[in-house]
Short mmCIF file of C-alpha atoms and ligand atoms in Angstrom, two decimals:
data_model
loop_
_atom_site.label_atom_id
_atom_site.label_comp_id
_atom_site.label_asym_id
_atom_site.label_seq_id
_atom_site.Cartn_x
_atom_site.Cartn_y
_atom_site.Cartn_z
CA MET A 92 166.29 -42.07 -89.98
CA THR A 93 168.23 -41.14 -86.86
CA GLU A 94 171.50 -39.33 -87.46
CA GLN A 95 174.48 -41.66 -87.39
CA LYS A 96 177.35 -40.60 -85.14
CA LEU A 97 180.74 -41.49 -86.62
CA ILE A 98 183.64 -41.84 -84.22
CA PHE A 99 187.20 -42.26 -85.51
CA THR A 100 189.57 -43.44 -82.83
CA GLN A 101 192.28 -45.91 -81.95
CA LEU A 102 190.83 -46.11 -78.41
CA VAL A 103 187.80 -48.26 -79.15
CA ASN A 104 187.13 -49.29 -75.54
CA ASP A 105 186.95 -45.68 -74.37
CA ALA A 106 184.69 -44.73 -77.27
CA LEU A 107 182.41 -47.71 -76.66
CA HIS A 108 182.07 -46.94 -72.95
CA SER A 109 181.20 -43.34 -73.58
CA GLU A 110 178.67 -44.27 -76.28
CA ILE A 111 177.01 -46.77 -73.95
CA GLU A 112 176.90 -44.08 -71.27
CA ARG A 113 175.40 -41.57 -73.73
CA LEU A 114 172.72 -44.00 -74.98
CA ASN A 115 172.02 -45.22 -71.44
CA PRO A 116 170.47 -48.60 -72.37
CA GLY A 117 168.94 -51.21 -70.07
CA ARG A 118 171.27 -54.01 -71.18
CA VAL A 119 173.85 -54.42 -73.92
CA PHE A 120 173.96 -57.41 -76.33
CA TYR A 121 177.02 -58.00 -78.47
CA ILE A 122 176.67 -59.68 -81.88
CA ALA A 123 179.86 -61.15 -83.28
CA ASP A 124 180.83 -63.89 -85.71
CA SER A 125 182.84 -66.97 -84.85
CA ASN A 126 186.10 -65.08 -85.56
CA THR A 127 185.46 -61.74 -83.90
CA ALA A 128 183.87 -63.49 -80.90
CA ARG A 129 187.21 -65.19 -80.38
CA PHE A 130 189.73 -62.55 -81.34
CA VAL A 131 188.13 -59.12 -80.90
CA LEU A 132 185.40 -59.33 -78.25
CA PRO A 133 187.79 -60.35 -75.44
CA GLN A 134 189.50 -56.97 -75.95
CA LEU A 135 186.19 -55.16 -75.49
CA VAL A 136 184.11 -57.02 -72.92
CA ASP A 137 184.49 -59.30 -69.91
CA ASP A 138 183.21 -62.88 -69.57
CA ASN A 139 179.82 -61.77 -68.22
CA ALA A 140 178.81 -59.88 -71.37
CA ASN A 141 175.72 -61.02 -73.34
CA VAL A 142 177.22 -62.32 -76.57
CA ILE A 143 175.29 -63.70 -79.55
CA THR A 144 177.56 -65.44 -82.05
CA ILE A 145 176.73 -66.12 -85.69
CA LEU A 146 178.77 -68.23 -88.09
CA ALA A 147 181.33 -66.28 -90.10
CA GLY A 148 181.04 -65.85 -93.88
CA ASP A 149 178.63 -64.38 -96.40
CA VAL A 150 176.90 -67.77 -96.85
CA ASN A 151 175.64 -67.36 -93.28
CA LYS A 152 174.13 -63.91 -93.89
CA THR A 153 170.70 -65.49 -93.93
CA LEU A 154 167.24 -65.25 -92.41
CA GLU A 155 168.06 -68.47 -90.49
CA SER A 156 171.03 -66.77 -88.76
CA THR A 157 168.88 -63.71 -88.12
CA ALA A 158 166.18 -65.91 -86.57
CA LYS A 159 168.82 -67.32 -84.21
CA VAL A 160 169.65 -63.78 -83.13
CA TRP A 161 165.95 -62.93 -82.64
CA LYS A 162 165.56 -66.16 -80.63
CA ALA A 163 168.56 -65.38 -78.42
CA LEU A 164 167.18 -61.89 -77.78
CA THR A 165 163.73 -63.32 -77.02
CA ASP A 166 165.15 -65.95 -74.65
CA ALA A 167 167.10 -63.26 -72.84
CA ARG A 168 163.94 -61.10 -72.69
CA ALA A 169 165.66 -58.24 -74.44
CA SER A 170 163.59 -55.07 -74.37
CA ARG A 171 163.19 -52.00 -76.58
CA ASN A 172 165.44 -50.09 -74.21
CA ASP A 173 168.38 -52.46 -74.74
CA LEU A 174 171.29 -51.87 -77.07
CA ILE A 175 173.01 -54.08 -79.63
CA VAL A 176 176.69 -53.72 -80.45
CA ASN A 177 177.74 -55.37 -83.72
CA VAL A 178 181.41 -56.34 -83.78
CA GLY A 179 182.65 -57.67 -87.10
CA GLY A 180 182.84 -57.24 -90.85
CA GLY A 181 180.01 -56.49 -93.27
CA VAL A 182 178.18 -59.75 -92.58
CA VAL A 183 177.88 -58.93 -88.88
CA THR A 184 177.00 -55.25 -89.35
CA ASP A 185 174.42 -56.02 -92.10
CA LEU A 186 172.80 -58.93 -90.27
CA GLY A 187 173.17 -57.51 -86.77
CA GLY A 188 171.76 -54.17 -87.94
CA PHE A 189 168.81 -55.98 -89.56
CA ALA A 190 168.15 -58.05 -86.42
CA ALA A 191 168.33 -54.91 -84.29
CA ALA A 192 166.11 -52.88 -86.64
CA THR A 193 163.38 -55.53 -86.67
CA TYR A 194 163.39 -57.08 -83.18
CA LYS A 195 160.44 -55.55 -81.31
CA ARG A 196 160.30 -52.99 -84.16
CA GLY A 197 163.74 -51.71 -83.46
CA LEU A 198 166.50 -51.61 -80.87
CA ARG A 199 169.27 -49.07 -80.99
CA PHE A 200 172.60 -50.37 -82.22
CA ILE A 201 176.27 -49.51 -82.51
CA ASN A 202 178.54 -50.85 -85.25
CA ILE A 203 182.21 -51.60 -84.62
CA PRO A 204 183.53 -52.66 -88.05
CA THR A 205 186.61 -54.86 -87.90
CA THR A 206 187.46 -54.95 -91.61
CA LEU A 207 188.43 -52.06 -93.88
CA LEU A 208 185.57 -52.92 -96.25
CA ALA A 209 183.00 -52.74 -93.46
CA ALA A 210 184.52 -49.55 -92.03
CA VAL A 211 184.44 -47.71 -95.34
CA ASP A 212 181.16 -49.08 -96.64
CA ALA A 213 178.88 -51.66 -95.00
CA ALA A 214 178.83 -50.32 -91.44
CA VAL A 215 178.02 -46.76 -92.52
CA GLY A 216 174.91 -45.46 -94.24
CA GLY A 217 172.03 -47.47 -92.83
CA LYS A 218 171.73 -50.39 -95.26
CA THR A 219 170.97 -53.55 -93.29
CA GLY A 220 169.83 -56.94 -94.50
CA VAL A 221 170.54 -60.52 -95.49
CA ASN A 222 170.86 -62.64 -98.63
CA PHE A 223 167.75 -64.57 -99.67
CA SER A 224 166.90 -67.19 -102.29
CA GLY A 225 170.24 -66.82 -104.04
CA PHE A 226 170.14 -63.02 -104.20
CA LYS A 227 172.49 -60.80 -102.22
CA ASN A 228 170.94 -58.36 -99.76
CA GLN A 229 167.48 -59.26 -101.02
CA VAL A 230 165.73 -58.66 -97.68
CA GLY A 231 166.51 -55.73 -95.43
CA VAL A 232 165.67 -52.26 -94.20
CA PHE A 233 167.31 -48.87 -94.12
CA CYS A 234 168.16 -48.16 -90.48
CA ASN A 235 171.10 -46.16 -89.19
CA ALA A 236 173.29 -47.36 -86.37
CA ASP A 237 173.21 -44.84 -83.54
CA SER A 238 176.96 -44.73 -83.76
CA VAL A 239 179.76 -46.31 -85.72
CA ILE A 240 183.12 -46.62 -84.00
CA ILE A 241 185.83 -46.78 -86.64
CA SER A 242 189.41 -47.77 -85.92
CA THR A 243 192.30 -49.28 -87.82
CA VAL A 244 193.54 -51.27 -84.80
CA TYR A 245 191.86 -54.47 -86.01
CA PHE A 246 193.27 -54.34 -89.53
CA SER A 247 196.67 -55.84 -88.65
CA THR A 248 195.05 -59.31 -88.69
CA LEU A 249 193.45 -58.81 -92.13
CA THR A 250 194.96 -60.50 -95.17
CA ALA A 251 196.53 -58.31 -97.86
CA ASP A 252 193.54 -59.11 -100.13
CA GLN A 253 191.06 -58.00 -97.46
CA VAL A 254 192.86 -54.66 -97.08
CA LEU A 255 193.03 -54.18 -100.86
CA SER A 256 189.36 -55.06 -101.14
CA GLY A 257 188.34 -52.30 -98.74
CA TYR A 258 190.78 -49.85 -100.28
CA ALA A 259 189.03 -50.11 -103.67
CA GLU A 260 185.96 -48.48 -102.11
CA MET A 261 188.22 -45.71 -100.80
CA ILE A 262 189.55 -45.13 -104.33
CA LYS A 263 185.92 -44.95 -105.48
CA HIS A 264 185.04 -42.38 -102.80
CA ALA A 265 188.09 -40.29 -103.75
CA MET A 266 187.05 -40.36 -107.42
CA LEU A 267 183.62 -39.09 -106.38
CA THR A 268 185.22 -36.21 -104.47
CA GLY A 269 188.07 -34.42 -106.19
CA ARG A 270 191.71 -34.06 -107.24
CA ARG A 271 193.34 -33.73 -103.82
CA GLU A 272 191.51 -36.73 -102.38
CA PHE A 273 192.31 -38.83 -105.45
CA ALA A 274 196.02 -37.85 -105.27
CA ASP A 275 196.14 -38.67 -101.52
CA VAL A 276 194.60 -42.11 -102.00
CA LEU A 277 196.93 -42.96 -104.90
CA LYS A 278 199.97 -41.81 -102.88
CA TYR A 279 199.35 -44.46 -100.22
CA ASN A 280 201.10 -47.75 -100.87
CA VAL A 281 198.31 -50.08 -99.79
CA SER A 282 200.26 -53.27 -100.63
CA GLN A 283 203.18 -52.42 -98.38
CA ARG A 284 201.62 -51.12 -95.23
CA GLU A 285 204.07 -50.36 -92.47
CA PRO A 286 203.23 -51.08 -88.82
CA GLY A 287 203.19 -47.32 -88.11
CA ASP A 288 200.70 -46.64 -90.91
CA ASN A 289 197.60 -47.01 -88.76
CA ASP A 290 197.12 -43.31 -88.06
CA LEU A 291 197.63 -42.31 -91.71
CA LEU A 292 195.15 -44.97 -92.82
CA LEU A 293 192.68 -43.77 -90.18
CA ARG A 294 192.95 -40.21 -91.55
CA LEU A 295 192.37 -41.41 -95.13
CA LEU A 296 189.51 -43.57 -93.89
CA GLN A 297 187.95 -40.62 -92.09
CA GLU A 298 187.97 -38.53 -95.28
CA SER A 299 186.62 -41.47 -97.25
CA VAL A 300 183.77 -42.25 -94.87
CA GLU A 301 182.89 -38.55 -94.84
CA VAL A 302 182.24 -38.80 -98.60
CA LYS A 303 179.79 -41.63 -98.03
CA ARG A 304 178.18 -39.84 -95.07
CA ARG A 305 177.61 -36.70 -97.16
CA ILE A 306 176.07 -38.64 -100.08
CA VAL A 307 173.87 -40.77 -97.81
CA ALA A 308 172.70 -37.71 -95.85
CA ALA A 309 171.51 -36.14 -99.13
CA ASP A 310 169.80 -39.34 -100.34
CA PRO A 311 169.38 -41.91 -97.53
CA THR A 312 167.10 -44.32 -99.42
CA GLU A 313 168.90 -44.27 -102.77
CA GLN A 314 166.43 -42.36 -104.91
CA GLY A 315 169.13 -40.51 -106.86
CA LEU A 316 172.52 -39.21 -105.67
CA ARG A 317 173.31 -42.32 -103.59
CA ARG A 318 173.51 -44.23 -106.89
CA ALA A 319 176.82 -42.41 -107.39
CA LEU A 320 178.21 -44.94 -104.88
CA ASN A 321 177.65 -47.53 -107.59
CA LEU A 322 180.65 -46.16 -109.52
CA GLY A 323 182.77 -49.12 -110.66
CA HIS A 324 180.12 -51.63 -109.61
CA THR A 325 178.19 -52.16 -112.88
CA VAL A 326 181.27 -53.63 -114.54
CA GLY A 327 182.69 -54.81 -111.20
CA HIS A 328 179.67 -56.98 -110.35
CA ALA A 329 179.77 -58.50 -113.86
CA PHE A 330 183.47 -59.39 -113.45
CA GLU A 331 182.76 -60.79 -109.97
CA SER A 332 179.94 -62.98 -111.31
CA LEU A 333 181.97 -64.15 -114.30
CA ALA A 334 184.86 -65.09 -112.01
CA MET A 335 182.43 -66.98 -109.76
CA LYS A 336 181.03 -68.90 -112.76
CA ARG A 337 184.59 -69.83 -113.74
CA MET A 338 185.06 -71.22 -110.21
CA ALA A 339 187.86 -68.72 -109.65
CA PRO A 340 186.21 -66.13 -107.40
CA ILE A 341 187.83 -62.75 -106.89
CA PRO A 342 187.32 -60.54 -103.81
CA HIS A 343 184.55 -57.95 -104.22
CA GLY A 344 186.96 -55.02 -103.92
CA PHE A 345 189.22 -56.38 -106.65
CA ALA A 346 186.22 -56.56 -108.98
CA VAL A 347 185.35 -52.97 -108.02
CA ALA A 348 188.93 -51.81 -108.72
CA TYR A 349 188.84 -53.37 -112.22
CA GLY A 350 185.33 -51.97 -112.71
CA LEU A 351 186.52 -48.48 -111.77
CA VAL A 352 189.15 -48.66 -114.52
CA VAL A 353 186.65 -49.77 -117.20
CA GLU A 354 184.15 -47.13 -116.07
CA ALA A 355 186.90 -44.47 -116.11
CA ILE A 356 187.59 -45.50 -119.73
CA LEU A 357 183.87 -45.16 -120.51
CA SER A 358 183.82 -41.80 -118.71
CA HIS A 359 186.72 -40.64 -120.87
CA MET A 360 185.07 -41.90 -124.07
CA LEU A 361 181.63 -40.45 -123.38
CA MET A 362 181.95 -37.68 -120.78
CA GLY A 363 185.35 -36.09 -121.35
CA PHE A 364 186.89 -37.53 -118.17
CA PRO A 365 190.62 -36.61 -118.37
CA ALA A 366 192.82 -39.25 -120.03
CA GLU A 367 195.69 -38.53 -117.62
CA THR A 368 193.53 -39.30 -114.58
CA MET A 369 192.25 -42.47 -116.24
CA HIS A 370 195.85 -43.61 -116.78
CA GLN A 371 196.85 -42.76 -113.19
CA LEU A 372 194.00 -44.93 -111.94
CA ARG A 373 194.84 -47.76 -114.32
CA ALA A 374 198.51 -47.70 -113.27
CA TYR A 375 197.62 -47.86 -109.55
CA VAL A 376 195.11 -50.67 -110.03
CA SER A 377 197.51 -52.68 -112.24
CA GLU A 378 200.29 -52.32 -109.68
CA HIS A 379 198.26 -53.32 -106.62
CA TYR A 380 195.38 -55.44 -107.94
CA SER A 381 196.80 -56.79 -111.21
CA LYS A 382 194.26 -57.17 -114.05
CA PHE A 383 191.07 -59.10 -114.76
CA ARG A 384 191.63 -61.47 -117.68
CA PHE A 385 188.89 -62.17 -120.23
CA THR A 386 188.46 -62.34 -123.99
CA CYS A 387 185.92 -60.95 -126.46
CA ASP A 388 184.12 -64.32 -126.25
CA ASP A 389 183.11 -63.27 -122.71
CA TYR A 390 181.45 -60.03 -123.86
CA PRO A 391 177.90 -61.41 -124.39
CA GLU A 392 177.93 -62.88 -120.90
CA LEU A 393 179.40 -59.72 -119.35
CA LEU A 394 176.78 -57.56 -121.10
CA ALA A 395 173.99 -59.88 -119.94
CA LEU A 396 175.29 -59.69 -116.38
CA MET A 397 175.43 -55.88 -116.53
CA SER A 398 171.86 -55.60 -117.78
CA GLN A 399 170.65 -57.98 -115.06
CA ASP A 400 172.55 -56.15 -112.30
CA LYS A 401 170.14 -55.41 -109.47
CA LYS A 402 171.08 -51.72 -109.55
CA ASN A 403 170.24 -51.48 -113.26
CA PRO A 404 166.68 -50.07 -113.40
CA ASP A 405 165.75 -51.25 -116.93
CA PRO A 406 167.13 -54.54 -118.31
CA GLN A 407 166.69 -53.23 -121.90
CA HIS A 408 169.44 -50.68 -121.26
CA ILE A 409 172.63 -50.69 -119.22
CA SER A 410 173.01 -47.70 -117.00
CA PHE A 411 176.14 -46.45 -115.24
CA THR A 412 177.40 -43.84 -112.88
CA LEU A 413 180.08 -42.07 -114.93
CA LEU A 414 182.30 -39.06 -114.22
CA THR A 415 182.81 -35.90 -116.25
CA ASP A 416 185.79 -35.26 -113.96
CA LEU A 417 186.96 -36.25 -110.49
CA GLY A 418 184.19 -35.16 -108.13
CA ASP A 419 181.56 -34.82 -110.88
CA PRO A 420 179.46 -37.99 -111.09
CA VAL A 421 176.51 -38.38 -113.45
CA THR A 422 174.16 -41.14 -112.31
CA GLY A 423 171.80 -43.12 -114.55
CA THR A 424 173.82 -42.70 -117.76
CA ILE A 425 172.56 -45.20 -120.34
CA VAL A 426 175.45 -46.55 -122.42
CA ALA A 427 175.14 -48.39 -125.75
CA GLU A 428 176.48 -51.94 -125.90
CA LYS A 429 178.94 -50.93 -128.62
CA ASP A 430 180.54 -48.37 -126.31
CA ILE A 431 180.78 -50.94 -123.51
CA ARG A 432 182.48 -53.38 -125.91
CA ASP A 433 184.92 -50.62 -126.98
CA ALA A 434 185.73 -49.84 -123.34
CA LEU A 435 186.32 -53.54 -122.61
CA ASP A 436 188.63 -53.71 -125.70
CA ILE A 437 190.61 -50.71 -124.43
CA TYR A 438 190.82 -52.21 -120.92
CA ARG A 439 192.26 -55.45 -122.30
CA GLU A 440 194.83 -53.58 -124.39
CA LEU A 441 196.01 -51.07 -121.76
N1 LIG B 214 177.38 -49.66 -100.81
C1 LIG B 214 176.71 -48.60 -101.45
C2 LIG B 214 175.72 -47.92 -100.57
O1 LIG B 214 175.77 -48.06 -99.36
O2 LIG B 214 174.86 -47.24 -101.06
#
């Protein structure tokens, strides 16, 4: 895969112009969703730009939407030398990246993530794709954007839940890195962001994205180390699915935050992860994300969901990324159901 250039800046227009100059394409096509086409693109391009708009929302991250992008590119006679610029959250960067990677066997593309979740996760690391037949990200390819332009200037329009959702992935990255990074992330009061916080958040974001970049560079196609990025997600996905079944969905990042706490408890029980660090994490998550409520009657369903998780290689066993300490992940750790039940008991009591 081509190396992905990461640019952290509050001057997105300048960065975009210099990246277009560097890549020297024939033409530039912008892919946006119905929101970013209206609120973000006018800040970046004039009325003559080639814009392809998809409908906003994860339900529209489909092959049908991708086909509309392919059709628009075909109608405009887009060529291999052209460039796509994806402007939006994870739906746009996943789908736009997939459309770019597959149209005429691959156009170059730039991602400009407009949500914290996309900036810290989806837009970086080369995973592109769409949902299919009821499964998330079922169809896709690994293909790096040529560059990712990351800024916090767009985050002022995000809801508090959207910011918290992205921040959970930053907590995860800090846990995968070390004490200083974990302390820095927990020092930031994500629920009470001040208008002047943009530069501080950009610095934290830069450190966080660097963690993902380093892991992805070592294992771009997720054969081993990249599975460390699944920390918090085995339990998190199960909570997210349970909440969905109860018709009370929770944002992905909230599920990840709760999952990080349960997996920190498991790490303490089984791998000697320090109790003090586990409590610091729990306190931060309780304060900013509250708590996921469930009873022991939900355990069979939660365990079934964990064993069916798409990242779980063998449905007979439930495997986790756990930590012996901050910065020391162990991927592929098989955990007995009894231990998972104990960790869920402790989570409910804490
Ligand atoms: N979101 C996890 C990964 O990119 O591998």
